[in-house]
Coordinates of C-alpha atoms in Angstrom, one line a residue:
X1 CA -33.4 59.0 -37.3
X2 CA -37.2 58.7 -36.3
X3 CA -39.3 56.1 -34.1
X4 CA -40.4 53.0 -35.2
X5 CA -43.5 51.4 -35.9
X6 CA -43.2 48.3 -33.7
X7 CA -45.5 45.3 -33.4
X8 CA -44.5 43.2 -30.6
X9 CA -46.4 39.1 -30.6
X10 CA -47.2 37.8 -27.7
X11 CA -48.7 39.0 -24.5
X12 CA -47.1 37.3 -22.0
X13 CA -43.8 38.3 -19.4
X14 CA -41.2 39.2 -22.7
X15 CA -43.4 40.5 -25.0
X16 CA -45.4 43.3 -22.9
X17 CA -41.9 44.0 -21.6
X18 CA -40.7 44.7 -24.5
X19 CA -44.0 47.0 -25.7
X20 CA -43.6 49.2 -22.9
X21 CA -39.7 49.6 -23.6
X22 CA -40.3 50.4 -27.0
X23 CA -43.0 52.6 -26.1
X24 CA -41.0 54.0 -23.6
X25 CA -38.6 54.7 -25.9
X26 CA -40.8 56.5 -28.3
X27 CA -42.1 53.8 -31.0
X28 CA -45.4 53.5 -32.0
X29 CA -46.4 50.3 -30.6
X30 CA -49.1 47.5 -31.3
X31 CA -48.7 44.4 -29.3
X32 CA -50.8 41.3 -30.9
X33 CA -51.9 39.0 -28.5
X34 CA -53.9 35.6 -29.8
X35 CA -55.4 34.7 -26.6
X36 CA -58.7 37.2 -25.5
X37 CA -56.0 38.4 -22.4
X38 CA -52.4 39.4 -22.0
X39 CA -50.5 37.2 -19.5
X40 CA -52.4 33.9 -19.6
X41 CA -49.7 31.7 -18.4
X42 CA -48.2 34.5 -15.7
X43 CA -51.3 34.3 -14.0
X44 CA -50.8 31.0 -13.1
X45 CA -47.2 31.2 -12.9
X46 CA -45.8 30.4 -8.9
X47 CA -48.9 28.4 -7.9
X48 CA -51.1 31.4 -8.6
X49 CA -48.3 33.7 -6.9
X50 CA -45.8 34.7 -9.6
X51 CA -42.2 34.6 -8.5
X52 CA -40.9 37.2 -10.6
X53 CA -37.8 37.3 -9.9
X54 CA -34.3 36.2 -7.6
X55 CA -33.0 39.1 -5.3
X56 CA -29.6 38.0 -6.4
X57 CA -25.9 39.1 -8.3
X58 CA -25.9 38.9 -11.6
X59 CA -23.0 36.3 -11.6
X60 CA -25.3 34.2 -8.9
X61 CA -28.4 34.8 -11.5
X62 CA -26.1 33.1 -14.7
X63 CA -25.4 30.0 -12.3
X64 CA -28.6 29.1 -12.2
X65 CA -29.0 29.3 -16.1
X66 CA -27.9 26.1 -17.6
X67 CA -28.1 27.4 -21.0
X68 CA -26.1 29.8 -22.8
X69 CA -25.5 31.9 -20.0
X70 CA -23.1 34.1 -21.5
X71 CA -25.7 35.3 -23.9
X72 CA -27.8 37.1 -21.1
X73 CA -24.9 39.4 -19.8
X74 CA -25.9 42.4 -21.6
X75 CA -29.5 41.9 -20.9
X76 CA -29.1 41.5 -17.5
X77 CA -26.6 44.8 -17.7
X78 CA -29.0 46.5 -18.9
X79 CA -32.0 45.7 -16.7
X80 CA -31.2 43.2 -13.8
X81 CA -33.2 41.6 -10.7
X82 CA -33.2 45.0 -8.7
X83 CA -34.5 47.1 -11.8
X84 CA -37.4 44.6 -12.1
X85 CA -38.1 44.8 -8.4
X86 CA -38.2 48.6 -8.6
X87 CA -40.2 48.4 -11.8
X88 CA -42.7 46.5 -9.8
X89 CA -42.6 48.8 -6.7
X90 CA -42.8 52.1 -8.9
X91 CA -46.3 50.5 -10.6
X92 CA -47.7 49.7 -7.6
X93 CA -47.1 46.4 -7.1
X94 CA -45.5 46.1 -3.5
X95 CA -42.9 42.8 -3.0
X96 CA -41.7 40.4 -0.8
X97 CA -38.7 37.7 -0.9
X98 CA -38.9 34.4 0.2
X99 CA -36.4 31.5 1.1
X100 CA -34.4 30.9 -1.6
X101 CA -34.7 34.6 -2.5
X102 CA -37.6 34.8 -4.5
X103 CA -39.5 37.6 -5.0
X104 CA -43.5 37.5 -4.8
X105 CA -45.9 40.2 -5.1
X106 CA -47.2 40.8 -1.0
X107 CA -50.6 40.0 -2.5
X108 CA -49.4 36.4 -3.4
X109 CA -51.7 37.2 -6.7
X110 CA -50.2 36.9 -9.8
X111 CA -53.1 38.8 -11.3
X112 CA -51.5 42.0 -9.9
X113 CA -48.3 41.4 -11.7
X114 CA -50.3 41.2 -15.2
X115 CA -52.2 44.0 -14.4
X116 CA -49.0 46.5 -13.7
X117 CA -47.9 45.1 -16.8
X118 CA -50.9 45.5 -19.0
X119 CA -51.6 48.7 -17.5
X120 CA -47.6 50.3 -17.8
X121 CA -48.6 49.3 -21.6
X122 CA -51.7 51.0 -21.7
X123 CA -50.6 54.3 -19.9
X124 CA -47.6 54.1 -22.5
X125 CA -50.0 54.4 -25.1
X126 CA -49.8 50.8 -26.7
X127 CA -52.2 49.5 -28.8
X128 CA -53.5 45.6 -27.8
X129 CA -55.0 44.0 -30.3
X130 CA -56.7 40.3 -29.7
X131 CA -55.3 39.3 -33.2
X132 CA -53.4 35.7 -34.1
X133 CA -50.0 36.3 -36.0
X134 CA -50.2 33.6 -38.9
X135 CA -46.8 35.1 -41.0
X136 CA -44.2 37.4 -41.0
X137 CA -43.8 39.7 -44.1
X138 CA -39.9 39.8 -45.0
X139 CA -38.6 41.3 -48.1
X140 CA -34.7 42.1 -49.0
X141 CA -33.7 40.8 -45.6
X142 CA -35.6 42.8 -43.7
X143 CA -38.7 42.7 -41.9
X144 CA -41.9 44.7 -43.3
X145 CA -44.7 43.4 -40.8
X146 CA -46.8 40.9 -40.2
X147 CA -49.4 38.8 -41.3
X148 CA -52.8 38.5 -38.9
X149 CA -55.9 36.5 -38.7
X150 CA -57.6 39.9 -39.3
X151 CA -55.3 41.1 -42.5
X152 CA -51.6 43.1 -43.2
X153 CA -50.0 45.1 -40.6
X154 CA -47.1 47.2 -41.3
X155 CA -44.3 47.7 -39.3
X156 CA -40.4 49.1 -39.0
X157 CA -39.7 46.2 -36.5
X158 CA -41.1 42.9 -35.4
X159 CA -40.4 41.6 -31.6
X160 CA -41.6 37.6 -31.4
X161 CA -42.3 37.1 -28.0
X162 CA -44.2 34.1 -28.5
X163 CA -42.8 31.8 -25.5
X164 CA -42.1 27.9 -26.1
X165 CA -44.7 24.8 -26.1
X166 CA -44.9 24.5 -23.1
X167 CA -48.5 24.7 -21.0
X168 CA -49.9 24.9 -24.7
X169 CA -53.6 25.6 -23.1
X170 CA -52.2 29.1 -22.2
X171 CA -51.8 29.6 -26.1
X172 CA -47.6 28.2 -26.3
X173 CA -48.1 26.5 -29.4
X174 CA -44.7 26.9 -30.6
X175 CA -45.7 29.3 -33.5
X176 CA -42.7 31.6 -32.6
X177 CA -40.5 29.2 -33.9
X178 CA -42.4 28.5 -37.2
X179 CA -41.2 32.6 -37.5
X180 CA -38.2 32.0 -36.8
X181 CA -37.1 29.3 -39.0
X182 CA -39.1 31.4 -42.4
X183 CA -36.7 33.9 -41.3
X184 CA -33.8 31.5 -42.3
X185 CA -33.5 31.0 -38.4
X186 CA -31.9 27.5 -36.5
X187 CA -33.8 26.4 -33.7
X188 CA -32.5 23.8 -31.9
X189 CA -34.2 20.7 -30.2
X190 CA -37.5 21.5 -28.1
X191 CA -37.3 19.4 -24.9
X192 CA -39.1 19.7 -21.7
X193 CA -37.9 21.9 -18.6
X194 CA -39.4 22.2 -14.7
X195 CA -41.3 19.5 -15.5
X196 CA -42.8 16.1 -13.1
X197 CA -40.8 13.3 -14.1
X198 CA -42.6 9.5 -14.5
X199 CA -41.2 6.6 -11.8
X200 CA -41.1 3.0 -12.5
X201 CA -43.0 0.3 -10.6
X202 CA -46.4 0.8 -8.7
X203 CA -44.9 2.9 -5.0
X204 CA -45.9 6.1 -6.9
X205 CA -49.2 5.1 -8.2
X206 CA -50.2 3.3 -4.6
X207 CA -49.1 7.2 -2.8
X208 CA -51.0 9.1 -5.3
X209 CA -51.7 12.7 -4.0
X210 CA -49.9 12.2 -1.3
X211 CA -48.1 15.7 -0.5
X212 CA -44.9 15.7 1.4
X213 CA -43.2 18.7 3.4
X214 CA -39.8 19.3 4.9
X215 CA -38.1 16.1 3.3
X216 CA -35.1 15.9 1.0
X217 CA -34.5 14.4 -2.4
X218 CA -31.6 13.3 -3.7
X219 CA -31.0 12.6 -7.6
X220 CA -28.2 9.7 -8.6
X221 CA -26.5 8.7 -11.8
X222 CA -26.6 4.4 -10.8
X223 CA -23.9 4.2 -13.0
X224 CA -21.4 6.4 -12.0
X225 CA -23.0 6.6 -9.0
X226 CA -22.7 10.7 -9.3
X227 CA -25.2 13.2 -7.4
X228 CA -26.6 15.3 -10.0
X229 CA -29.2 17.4 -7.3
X230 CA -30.5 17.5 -3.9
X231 CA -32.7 19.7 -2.1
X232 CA -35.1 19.8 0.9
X233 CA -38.5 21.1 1.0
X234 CA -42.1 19.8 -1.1
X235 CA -42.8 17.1 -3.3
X236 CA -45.8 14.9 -4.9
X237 CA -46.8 11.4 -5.5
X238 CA -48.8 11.1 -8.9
X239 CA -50.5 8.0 -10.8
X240 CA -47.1 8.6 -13.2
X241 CA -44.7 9.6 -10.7
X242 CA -43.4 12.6 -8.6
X243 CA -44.2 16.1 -8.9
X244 CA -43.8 18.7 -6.6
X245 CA -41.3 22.3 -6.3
X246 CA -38.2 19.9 -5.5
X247 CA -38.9 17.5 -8.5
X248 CA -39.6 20.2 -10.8
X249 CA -36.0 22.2 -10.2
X250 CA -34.5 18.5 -10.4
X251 CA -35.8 18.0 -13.7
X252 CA -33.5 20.8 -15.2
X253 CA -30.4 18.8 -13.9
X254 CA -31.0 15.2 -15.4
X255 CA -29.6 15.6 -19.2
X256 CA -31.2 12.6 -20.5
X257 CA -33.8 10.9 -18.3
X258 CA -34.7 8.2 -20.9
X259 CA -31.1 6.3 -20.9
X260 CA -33.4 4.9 -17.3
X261 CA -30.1 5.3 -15.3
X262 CA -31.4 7.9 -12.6
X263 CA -32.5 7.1 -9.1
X264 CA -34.4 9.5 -6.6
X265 CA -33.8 8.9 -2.6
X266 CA -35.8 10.5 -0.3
X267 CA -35.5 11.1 3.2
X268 CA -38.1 10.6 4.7
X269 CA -37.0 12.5 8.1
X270 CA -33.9 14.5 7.3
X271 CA -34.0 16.4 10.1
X272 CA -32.8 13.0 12.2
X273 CA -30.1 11.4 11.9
X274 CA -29.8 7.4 11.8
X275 CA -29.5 6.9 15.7
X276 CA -31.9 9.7 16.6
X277 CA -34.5 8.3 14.3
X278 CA -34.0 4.7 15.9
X279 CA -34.2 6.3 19.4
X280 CA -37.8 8.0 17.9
X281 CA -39.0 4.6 16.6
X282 CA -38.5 2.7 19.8
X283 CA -40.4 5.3 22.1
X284 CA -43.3 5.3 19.6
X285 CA -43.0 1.0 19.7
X286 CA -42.6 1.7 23.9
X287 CA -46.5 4.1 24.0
X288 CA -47.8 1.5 21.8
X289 CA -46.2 -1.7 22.6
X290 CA -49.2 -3.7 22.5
X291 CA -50.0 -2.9 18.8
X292 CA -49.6 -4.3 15.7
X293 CA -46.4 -2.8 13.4
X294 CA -49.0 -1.7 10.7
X295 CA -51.0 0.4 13.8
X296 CA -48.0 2.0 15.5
X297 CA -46.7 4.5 13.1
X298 CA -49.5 7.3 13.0
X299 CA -47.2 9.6 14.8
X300 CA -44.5 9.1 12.1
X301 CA -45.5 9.3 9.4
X302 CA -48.3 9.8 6.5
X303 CA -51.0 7.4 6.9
X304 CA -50.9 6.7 3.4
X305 CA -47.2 5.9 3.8
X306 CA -47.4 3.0 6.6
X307 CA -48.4 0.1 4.4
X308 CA -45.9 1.0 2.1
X309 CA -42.7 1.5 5.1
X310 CA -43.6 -1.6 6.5
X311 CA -43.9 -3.7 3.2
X312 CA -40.5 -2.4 1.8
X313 CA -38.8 -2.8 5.6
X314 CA -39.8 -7.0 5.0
X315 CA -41.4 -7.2 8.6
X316 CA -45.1 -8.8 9.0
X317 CA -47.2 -5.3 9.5
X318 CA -49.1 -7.8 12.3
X319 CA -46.1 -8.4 13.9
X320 CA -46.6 -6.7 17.7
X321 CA -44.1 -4.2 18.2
X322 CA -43.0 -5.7 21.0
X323 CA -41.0 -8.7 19.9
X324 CA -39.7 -6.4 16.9
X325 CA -36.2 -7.1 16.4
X326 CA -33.1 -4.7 16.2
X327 CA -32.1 -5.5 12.9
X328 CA -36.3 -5.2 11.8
X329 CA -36.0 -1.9 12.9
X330 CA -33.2 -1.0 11.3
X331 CA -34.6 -2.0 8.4
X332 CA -37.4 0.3 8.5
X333 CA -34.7 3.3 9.7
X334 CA -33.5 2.6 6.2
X335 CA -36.6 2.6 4.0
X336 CA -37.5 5.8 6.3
X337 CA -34.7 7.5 5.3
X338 CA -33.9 6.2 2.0
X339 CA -37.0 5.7 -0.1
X340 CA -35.5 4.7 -3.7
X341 CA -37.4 5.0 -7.0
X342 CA -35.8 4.6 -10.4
X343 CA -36.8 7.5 -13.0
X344 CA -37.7 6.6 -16.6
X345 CA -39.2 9.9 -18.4
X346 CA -40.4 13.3 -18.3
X347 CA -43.8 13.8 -18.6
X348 CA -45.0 15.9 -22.3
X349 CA -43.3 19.2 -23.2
X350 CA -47.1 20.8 -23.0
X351 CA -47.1 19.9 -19.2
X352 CA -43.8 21.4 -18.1
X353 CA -43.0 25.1 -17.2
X354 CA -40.9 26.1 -19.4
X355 CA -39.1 24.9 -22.7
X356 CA -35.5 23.7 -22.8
X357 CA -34.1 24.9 -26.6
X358 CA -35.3 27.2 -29.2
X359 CA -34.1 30.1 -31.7
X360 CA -30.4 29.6 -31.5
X361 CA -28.8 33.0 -29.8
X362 CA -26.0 32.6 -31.9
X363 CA -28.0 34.1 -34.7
X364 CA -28.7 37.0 -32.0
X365 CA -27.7 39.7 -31.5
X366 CA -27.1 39.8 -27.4
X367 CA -26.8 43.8 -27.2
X368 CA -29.6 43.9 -29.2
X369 CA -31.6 40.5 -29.2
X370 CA -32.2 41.7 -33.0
X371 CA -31.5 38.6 -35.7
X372 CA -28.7 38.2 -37.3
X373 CA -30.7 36.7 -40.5
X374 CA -33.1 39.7 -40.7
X375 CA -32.9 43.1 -40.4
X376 CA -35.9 44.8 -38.0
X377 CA -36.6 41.4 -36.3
X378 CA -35.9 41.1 -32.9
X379 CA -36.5 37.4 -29.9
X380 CA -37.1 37.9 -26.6
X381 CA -38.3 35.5 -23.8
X382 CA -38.8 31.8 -24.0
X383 CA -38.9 31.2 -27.8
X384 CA -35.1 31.9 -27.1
X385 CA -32.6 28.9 -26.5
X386 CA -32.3 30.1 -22.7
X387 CA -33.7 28.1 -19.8
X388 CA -33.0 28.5 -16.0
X389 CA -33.6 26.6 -12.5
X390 CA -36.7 27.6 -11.0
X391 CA -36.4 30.7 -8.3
X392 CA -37.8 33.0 -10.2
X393 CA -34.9 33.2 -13.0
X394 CA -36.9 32.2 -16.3
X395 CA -39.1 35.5 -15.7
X396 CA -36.4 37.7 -15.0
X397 CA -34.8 36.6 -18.7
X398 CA -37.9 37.4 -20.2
X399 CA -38.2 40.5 -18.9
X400 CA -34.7 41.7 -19.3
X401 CA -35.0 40.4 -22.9
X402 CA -37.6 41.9 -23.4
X403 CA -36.5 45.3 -22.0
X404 CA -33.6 44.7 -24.4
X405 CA -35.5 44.3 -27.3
X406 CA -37.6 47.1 -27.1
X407 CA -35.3 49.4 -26.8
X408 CA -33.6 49.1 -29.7
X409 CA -36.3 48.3 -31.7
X410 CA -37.8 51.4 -31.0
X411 CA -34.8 52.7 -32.9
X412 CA -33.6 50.6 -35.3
X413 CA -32.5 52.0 -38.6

């Protein structure tokens, strides 16, 4: 039994994983990247930051995946959150863990990561080649290479590591699954994951870039009036919507957005509780009891907020706070800390962060990740039907995929 040939497509998290595992593992390895550089949407993964992974179990990591979690248990096996953090350490990359558990480089750069990356390829002696993949070349069932904007490239084994379409301008443009299905492959429906979701009515378009911190969002089913997520921490107003770390992880828990039958709340000041808030109000009407309503809540809350309180609370904003009523303030307690907006879509699959579906992983081989359709032919990464909560989770499946894969394509027979 010799080495492989193997080319691996794609440059991002999976696919140079996957060429320095089959590198590692002896192959001769060419990855083919289309963009001019590796790692185009890593770099701007995390804000900038790159959370690369969750310093979790293995059983708490497959919680957080809603789909086909099962598939991932030999891949995680094989190379789980603590291998990847060593990995990290051992290239030079030194790391940190946040709340929640997610792991960032110290640096808070994610050009770091891509670098360790793209130089553990280089100094494993793979080949990168700026080169579009336009075909794969399949003959008796099994793969023979590929096709390439710059002619025929022979290989032993193929590793498609092309992500989803999601953040096309990175180069996501779905192509992976074009592969997948000439290779006789099913890839189920492509929907948008981690991604802002659009509101209803004008409140969102009249707070637009308005950034909130250290509030709570909860996420109802109106009709059976179940809570499908909550979470504290950061959110965004938009022209279309919300957007924002918390909105983003909620968007992975609302099955079907479109049936218009979700709500968001938000807490406005979670950290008080009804009474405490009312106490807070009336010593802030007390300092500024000459004032008009619309004038006495700088100390509150967001400025761009006020008009928008005090016309959902029903009181005249030129009403002095002095002759306020008990049951006015109580209304504004409420819109404080229940602000209600009804959801009614996702925004497009090429703005969210990752993609929900893809090559069905019951046509793969999870010990393997090689096809079941096509000898020599091997998925790894997003292009998968795998998605996971935000946390750092949907990187750690493409590298432990990717580990996966290049391991045994390295020595496929």
């Amino acid at each position: 039994m010799k080495a492989n040939k193997v080319i691996v497509i794609g440059g991002g998290a999976a696919g140079l994983f996957a060429a320095i595992s089959a590198a590692e593992n002896g192959a001769e390895v060419t990855l083919l990247e289309k963009n001019d550089r590796c790692g185009k949407k890593l770099r701007i993964t995390g804000k900038g930051r790159c959370n690369v992974t969750n310093d979790c179990t293995t059983e708490e990591f497959l919680q957080n995946v809603p789909t086909n979690p099962r598939f991932l248990y030999s891949a995680l096996g094989n190379f789980d959150t603590q291998d990847v953090k060593a990995f990290f350490e051992s290239e030079g990359v030194p790391l940190k863990t946040e709340r929640g558990r997610r792991v960032f480089p110290v640096s808070d750069k994610a050009e770091d990561i891509v670098r360790a990356l793209v130089n553990a390829c280089r100094e494993r002696g793979v080949e990168i080649i700026n080169e579009k993949v336009l075909s794969l070349k399949i003959s008796d069932g099994k793969i023979s290479g590929v096709v390439t904007s710059g002619g025929e490239r022979s290989a032993d084994a193929v590793i498609v590591c092309t992500g989803g379409s999601s953040y096309t301008r990175t180069g996501s443009d779905g192509d992976g699954y074009a592969f997948a299905k000439a290779a006789g492959h099913t890839v189920t429906p492509l929907l948008p994951s981690l991604v802002p979701i659009v509101c209803a009515g004008r409140l969102c378009p009249s707070l637009q870039g308005l950034s909130l911190k250290n509030v709570s969002l909860k996420i109802t089913d109106i009709n059976t009036k179940k809570e499908v997520y909550s979470d504290f921490g950061e959110m965004m107003f938009t022209h279309f919507g919300i957007t924002g770390p918390m909105v983003l992880s909620a968007s992975a828990h609302i099955p079907d957005v479109s049936r218009g039958c979700y709500e968001a709340e938000i807490n406005l000041k979670p950290a008080l509780d009804e009474k405490t808030l009312d106490a807070r109000i009336l010593s802030d009407f007390s300092k500024f009891s000459n004032k008009d309503l619309i004038n006495s809540l700088d100390e509150l809350l967001p400025k761009k907020l006020i008009p928008v309180a005090v016309s959902l609370s029903g009181i005249d904003p030129r009403k002095k706070v002095n002759s306020i009523t008990r049951e006015e303030r109580q209304s504004l307690v409420g819109v404080i800390r229940s602000l209600r907006l009804r959801l009614t879509g996702f925004r497009p699959i090429e703005e969210a962060i990752i993609t929900k579906g893809g090559v069905s992983v019951k046509e793969i081989d999870p010990k393997t990740m090689q096809s079941k359709k096509c000898a020599g032919l091997y998925f790894a990464g997003e292009v998968l039907d795998l998605d996971a909560y935000t946390g750092g989770f949907n990187l750690q499946i493409a590298f432990s995929t990717g580990r996966l894969a290049g391991q045994f394509a390295a020595w496929q027979e």
